[in-house]
Amino acid sequence: MAGFDDCSSDQLTSFGREMRNHFLFDKDYVNLNHGSFGTYPVPIRSRMHYFQDLAEAAPDRFIRYEYPRRLDESRQAMAAYLNVPVETVVFLPNATTGINTVLRSLKFEKGDKIVYFSTIYGACEKTIEYIAETTPAEGVKVEYTYPISDDDMVERFKKVIRHEKDAGNRVRVAIFDTMVSLPGVRMPFEHLTEVCRKEGLLSLVDGAHGAGHLPLDLGKLRPDFFVSNCHKWLFVPRGCAIFYVPVHNQELIRSSLPTSHGFEPYPVPGKQKINNPLPPSDKSKFIEQFEFVGTIDNTPYLCIPD
């Protein structure tokens, strides 16, 4: 494949120390913490450089015309991997951006609650605090400590929901992980998603450590929102994350973060439509919003099929 270097071959490498030869680690560095930032094999770096070279050879042509086509190929690859329609997946720089995109898009009213677990990723908990500062919503934490059984965790979740409903509040959305970052423990996210569906609240699954790490079938899981990093356990260059929103929920995502050329303001009589300098597209407004979100290096997204 064009752009790959000599490290690419059909010969299998034995699991263990020999695999270091495929990565860029310093000889004195032992990578005990892949989960925080991830890394990627040498051939994938070459693939990323290949796309970067294409962009620099003809920036305007590549970004306006070639990049969207390549991005569609990556979306198709991830849609097949997650078992969902291609029109439901877009890319983001990281999972935290996905959590922010959902919470900042939802319209909250007095009495609305955001339920989350005590092992939530710190930046996501701070996002809930920000939402509580700027909207009528409030966060409600499900407290627990390990060791705990999956059934006990689910029951605590149900108890919090019942308590809020009995108090006359509405649980608008619940956030939970596929795999907790600290400690690295799998959560019963399938059962929690089912509870959300039965109780009539939105499920926002933080799968930061999901893709490539756990078996994922979103077609079966049917979450309301799902985000997962690809630069961790799929070994894609950082930052790269997949954002899944089923078609019936896409109207809830008013804007990307930051707002892009794909955003369409509500029409105002007599107000001129804002120009979009990008080529016309027949894709959905959801896809178009996330296709080009400002000028940054999105070549990691294009490495997904490899």
mmCIF file of C-alpha atoms in Angstrom, residues 34 36 50 77 99 110 119 123 132 134 145 162 165-166 180 211 220 231 239 272 274 280 287 295:
data_model
loop_
_atom_site.group_PDB
_atom_site.id
_atom_site.type_symbol
_atom_site.label_atom_id
_atom_site.label_comp_id
_atom_site.label_asym_id
_atom_site.label_seq_id
_atom_site.Cartn_x
_atom_site.Cartn_y
_atom_site.Cartn_z
ATOM 1 C CA HIS A 34 -1.331 2.505 26.839
ATOM 2 C CA SER A 36 -4.274 7.179 28.606
ATOM 3 C CA TYR A 50 1.063 9.706 3.255
ATOM 4 C CA ALA A 77 -15.250 0.984 8.028
ATOM 5 C CA ILE A 99 -19.629 13.856 25.880
ATOM 6 C CA LYS A 110 -35.767 22.928 35.975
ATOM 7 C CA THR A 119 -15.983 6.360 38.713
ATOM 8 C CA ALA A 123 -13.155 15.741 32.666
ATOM 9 C CA ALA A 132 -25.092 22.602 36.169
ATOM 10 C CA THR A 134 -24.991 27.234 33.000
ATOM 11 C CA THR A 145 -16.819 1.290 45.527
ATOM 12 C CA ARG A 162 -36.642 5.900 41.322
ATOM 13 C CA LYS A 165 -38.789 10.329 39.897
ATOM 14 C CA ASP A 166 -40.453 10.088 43.316
ATOM 15 C CA VAL A 180 -13.763 2.532 33.709
ATOM 16 C CA ALA A 211 -13.373 0.201 20.434
ATOM 17 C CA LYS A 220 -27.759 -4.753 19.323
ATOM 18 C CA HIS A 231 -6.428 6.179 19.203
ATOM 19 C CA GLY A 239 -6.687 12.163 18.291
ATOM 20 C CA GLN A 272 -29.746 36.518 4.572
ATOM 21 C CA ILE A 274 -24.853 32.625 5.806
ATOM 22 C CA PRO A 280 -22.272 21.402 -1.979
ATOM 23 C CA ILE A 287 -22.876 14.251 8.755
ATOM 24 C CA THR A 295 -8.834 23.688 9.988
#
